[in-house]
């Protein structure tokens, strides 16, 4: 019997690579796709196609973030395109969704415990960390500690956060 893992799957390149990384490590993957009102409908279709190709289950979680706070959620705000490395280093972009990965990882922890998964995989990586604070290694390490301290599975050393990118 394979070990179960929860994969945060957005349909973007980073999460796709993370899904196939976990598959390559022998996990039975259970994908979580979040529909939070974002402007990336194409990525949602791609996520579903990726999960199907990977022969992995996918669960779509629909949530509403009515306070907006991001150009991904507020259709009156433009989405920036073609940001240079210098612009990325200047600060957090308008596409930052407040506490998005905290929300997603919290829901993934609940899902993982409910299905008996031992690992949660997220495709966050260092290239995003200069623009998105919830993609930084320090944040991911801290959330791993939250899992260890704030979940039954974590206290029993049976739930880990993985961020292979």
Short mmCIF file of C-alpha atoms in Angstrom, two decimals:
data_model
loop_
_atom_site.label_atom_id
_atom_site.label_comp_id
_atom_site.label_asym_id
_atom_site.label_seq_id
_atom_site.Cartn_x
_atom_site.Cartn_y
_atom_site.Cartn_z
CA UNK A 1 0.00 0.00 0.00
CA UNK A 2 1.41 3.38 -1.07
CA UNK A 3 1.87 6.31 1.28
CA UNK A 4 -0.71 9.04 0.72
CA UNK A 5 0.19 12.66 0.03
CA UNK A 6 -1.84 15.82 -0.45
CA UNK A 7 -0.67 17.98 -3.35
CA UNK A 8 -1.68 21.62 -3.67
CA UNK A 9 -2.38 21.70 -7.40
CA UNK A 10 -3.12 25.03 -9.07
CA UNK A 11 -2.54 23.94 -12.64
CA UNK A 12 0.55 26.13 -12.92
CA UNK A 13 4.00 24.81 -13.78
CA UNK A 14 5.30 24.74 -10.20
CA UNK A 15 2.46 22.65 -8.83
CA UNK A 16 2.54 20.35 -11.88
CA UNK A 17 6.24 19.64 -11.31
CA UNK A 18 5.53 19.07 -7.62
CA UNK A 19 2.75 16.57 -8.41
CA UNK A 20 5.00 14.51 -10.67
CA UNK A 21 7.87 14.78 -8.18
CA UNK A 22 5.64 13.23 -5.50
CA UNK A 23 4.46 10.54 -7.92
CA UNK A 24 8.10 9.76 -8.70
CA UNK A 25 8.71 9.27 -4.99
CA UNK A 26 5.98 6.63 -4.93
CA UNK A 27 3.15 8.55 -3.28
CA UNK A 28 -0.54 8.02 -3.90
CA UNK A 29 -1.42 11.64 -4.64
CA UNK A 30 -4.61 13.37 -3.58
CA UNK A 31 -4.72 16.79 -5.23
CA UNK A 32 -6.41 19.86 -3.78
CA UNK A 33 -7.50 22.57 -6.19
CA UNK A 34 -8.74 25.85 -4.77
CA UNK A 35 -11.32 27.96 -6.56
CA UNK A 36 -11.18 31.20 -4.62
CA UNK A 37 -12.50 33.54 -7.30
CA UNK A 38 -9.12 34.02 -8.98
CA UNK A 39 -8.76 35.01 -12.63
CA UNK A 40 -7.01 31.79 -13.66
CA UNK A 41 -9.84 29.64 -15.05
CA UNK A 42 -7.43 28.08 -17.54
CA UNK A 43 -5.20 26.84 -14.73
CA UNK A 44 -8.20 25.13 -13.10
CA UNK A 45 -8.88 23.13 -16.27
CA UNK A 46 -5.18 22.32 -16.54
CA UNK A 47 -5.07 21.10 -12.92
CA UNK A 48 -7.94 18.72 -13.57
CA UNK A 49 -6.25 17.40 -16.73
CA UNK A 50 -2.94 16.97 -14.86
CA UNK A 51 -4.59 15.03 -12.05
CA UNK A 52 -6.31 12.79 -14.57
CA UNK A 53 -3.06 12.16 -16.45
CA UNK A 54 -1.32 11.40 -13.15
CA UNK A 55 -4.14 9.02 -12.17
CA UNK A 56 -4.57 11.06 -9.00
CA UNK A 57 -7.70 12.07 -7.21
CA UNK A 58 -8.57 15.75 -7.25
CA UNK A 59 -10.84 17.63 -4.89
CA UNK A 60 -11.92 21.16 -5.72
CA UNK A 61 -12.47 23.44 -2.75
CA UNK A 62 -14.52 26.54 -3.45
CA UNK A 63 -13.97 29.40 -1.04
CA UNK A 64 -14.83 33.08 -1.17
CA UNK A 65 -12.50 35.84 -0.09
CA UNK A 66 -14.95 38.75 -0.17
CA UNK A 67 -12.42 41.33 1.02
CA UNK A 68 -10.42 41.07 -2.25
CA UNK A 69 -6.99 42.66 -1.54
CA UNK A 70 -5.40 41.38 -4.75
CA UNK A 71 -5.53 42.05 -8.48
CA UNK A 72 -6.18 38.30 -8.89
CA UNK A 73 -9.49 38.77 -7.07
CA UNK A 74 -10.50 42.31 -7.97
CA UNK A 75 -11.42 42.57 -11.64
CA UNK A 76 -11.18 46.36 -11.51
CA UNK A 77 -7.42 46.10 -10.88
CA UNK A 78 -4.97 45.35 -13.70
CA UNK A 79 -2.74 42.29 -13.47
CA UNK A 80 0.90 43.25 -14.03
CA UNK A 81 2.73 41.52 -16.86
CA UNK A 82 6.40 40.97 -17.61
CA UNK A 83 7.88 42.02 -14.27
CA UNK A 84 11.67 42.22 -14.34
CA UNK A 85 13.87 40.77 -11.60
CA UNK A 86 14.54 44.33 -10.39
CA UNK A 87 10.79 44.99 -10.10
CA UNK A 88 10.26 41.70 -8.27
CA UNK A 89 12.92 42.64 -5.74
CA UNK A 90 11.21 45.99 -5.08
CA UNK A 91 8.29 44.48 -3.25
CA UNK A 92 5.16 42.44 -3.09
CA UNK A 93 3.17 42.50 -6.35
CA UNK A 94 -0.51 43.36 -6.65
CA UNK A 95 -1.18 39.68 -7.42
CA UNK A 96 -0.37 38.74 -3.82
CA UNK A 97 -3.50 37.26 -2.21
CA UNK A 98 -3.38 37.98 1.54
CA UNK A 99 -2.40 34.83 3.47
CA UNK A 100 -3.33 32.55 0.53
CA UNK A 101 -0.83 29.79 1.28
CA UNK A 102 -1.71 29.90 4.98
CA UNK A 103 -5.36 29.32 4.09
CA UNK A 104 -4.52 26.59 1.57
CA UNK A 105 -2.03 24.79 3.80
CA UNK A 106 -4.44 24.87 6.75
CA UNK A 107 -7.13 23.25 4.62
CA UNK A 108 -4.58 20.77 3.25
CA UNK A 109 -3.64 19.81 6.82
CA UNK A 110 -7.26 19.08 7.66
CA UNK A 111 -7.69 17.07 4.45
CA UNK A 112 -4.45 15.16 5.05
CA UNK A 113 -5.50 14.13 8.54
CA UNK A 114 -8.96 13.10 7.33
CA UNK A 115 -7.58 10.77 4.64
CA UNK A 116 -4.52 9.55 6.53
CA UNK A 117 -1.93 11.29 4.32
CA UNK A 118 1.57 11.65 5.75
CA UNK A 119 2.86 14.42 3.51
CA UNK A 120 1.62 17.73 2.12
CA UNK A 121 3.40 19.00 -0.99
CA UNK A 122 3.40 22.62 -2.15
CA UNK A 123 5.09 23.97 -5.27
CA UNK A 124 6.34 27.17 -3.65
CA UNK A 125 9.88 28.04 -4.64
CA UNK A 126 12.65 30.54 -4.06
CA UNK A 127 12.01 32.48 -7.28
CA UNK A 128 8.61 33.50 -5.88
CA UNK A 129 9.95 34.29 -2.43
CA UNK A 130 11.08 37.81 -3.28
CA UNK A 131 7.55 38.75 -4.26
CA UNK A 132 5.38 36.50 -2.16
CA UNK A 133 6.14 36.23 1.56
CA UNK A 134 4.26 32.93 1.91
CA UNK A 135 6.65 31.23 -0.52
CA UNK A 136 9.79 31.91 1.51
CA UNK A 137 11.70 29.01 3.02
CA UNK A 138 11.41 30.57 6.50
CA UNK A 139 7.62 30.70 6.15
CA UNK A 140 7.40 27.09 4.93
CA UNK A 141 9.63 25.89 7.76
CA UNK A 142 7.42 27.77 10.24
CA UNK A 143 4.28 26.23 8.77
CA UNK A 144 5.89 22.81 9.07
CA UNK A 145 6.28 23.59 12.77
CA UNK A 146 2.59 24.59 12.92
CA UNK A 147 1.75 21.14 11.54
CA UNK A 148 3.96 19.44 14.12
CA UNK A 149 2.45 21.42 17.01
CA UNK A 150 -1.12 21.97 15.92
CA UNK A 151 -2.33 18.66 14.47
CA UNK A 152 -2.76 15.21 15.95
CA UNK A 153 -0.83 13.71 13.03
CA UNK A 154 1.97 16.22 13.57
CA UNK A 155 2.21 15.46 17.27
CA UNK A 156 2.45 11.79 16.37
CA UNK A 157 5.18 12.66 13.81
CA UNK A 158 3.02 11.46 10.95
CA UNK A 159 2.50 14.69 8.97
CA UNK A 160 5.17 16.67 7.16
CA UNK A 161 5.22 19.62 4.79
CA UNK A 162 7.34 19.19 1.65
CA UNK A 163 8.39 21.96 -0.72
CA UNK A 164 10.74 20.30 -3.21
CA UNK A 165 11.23 23.30 -5.45
#
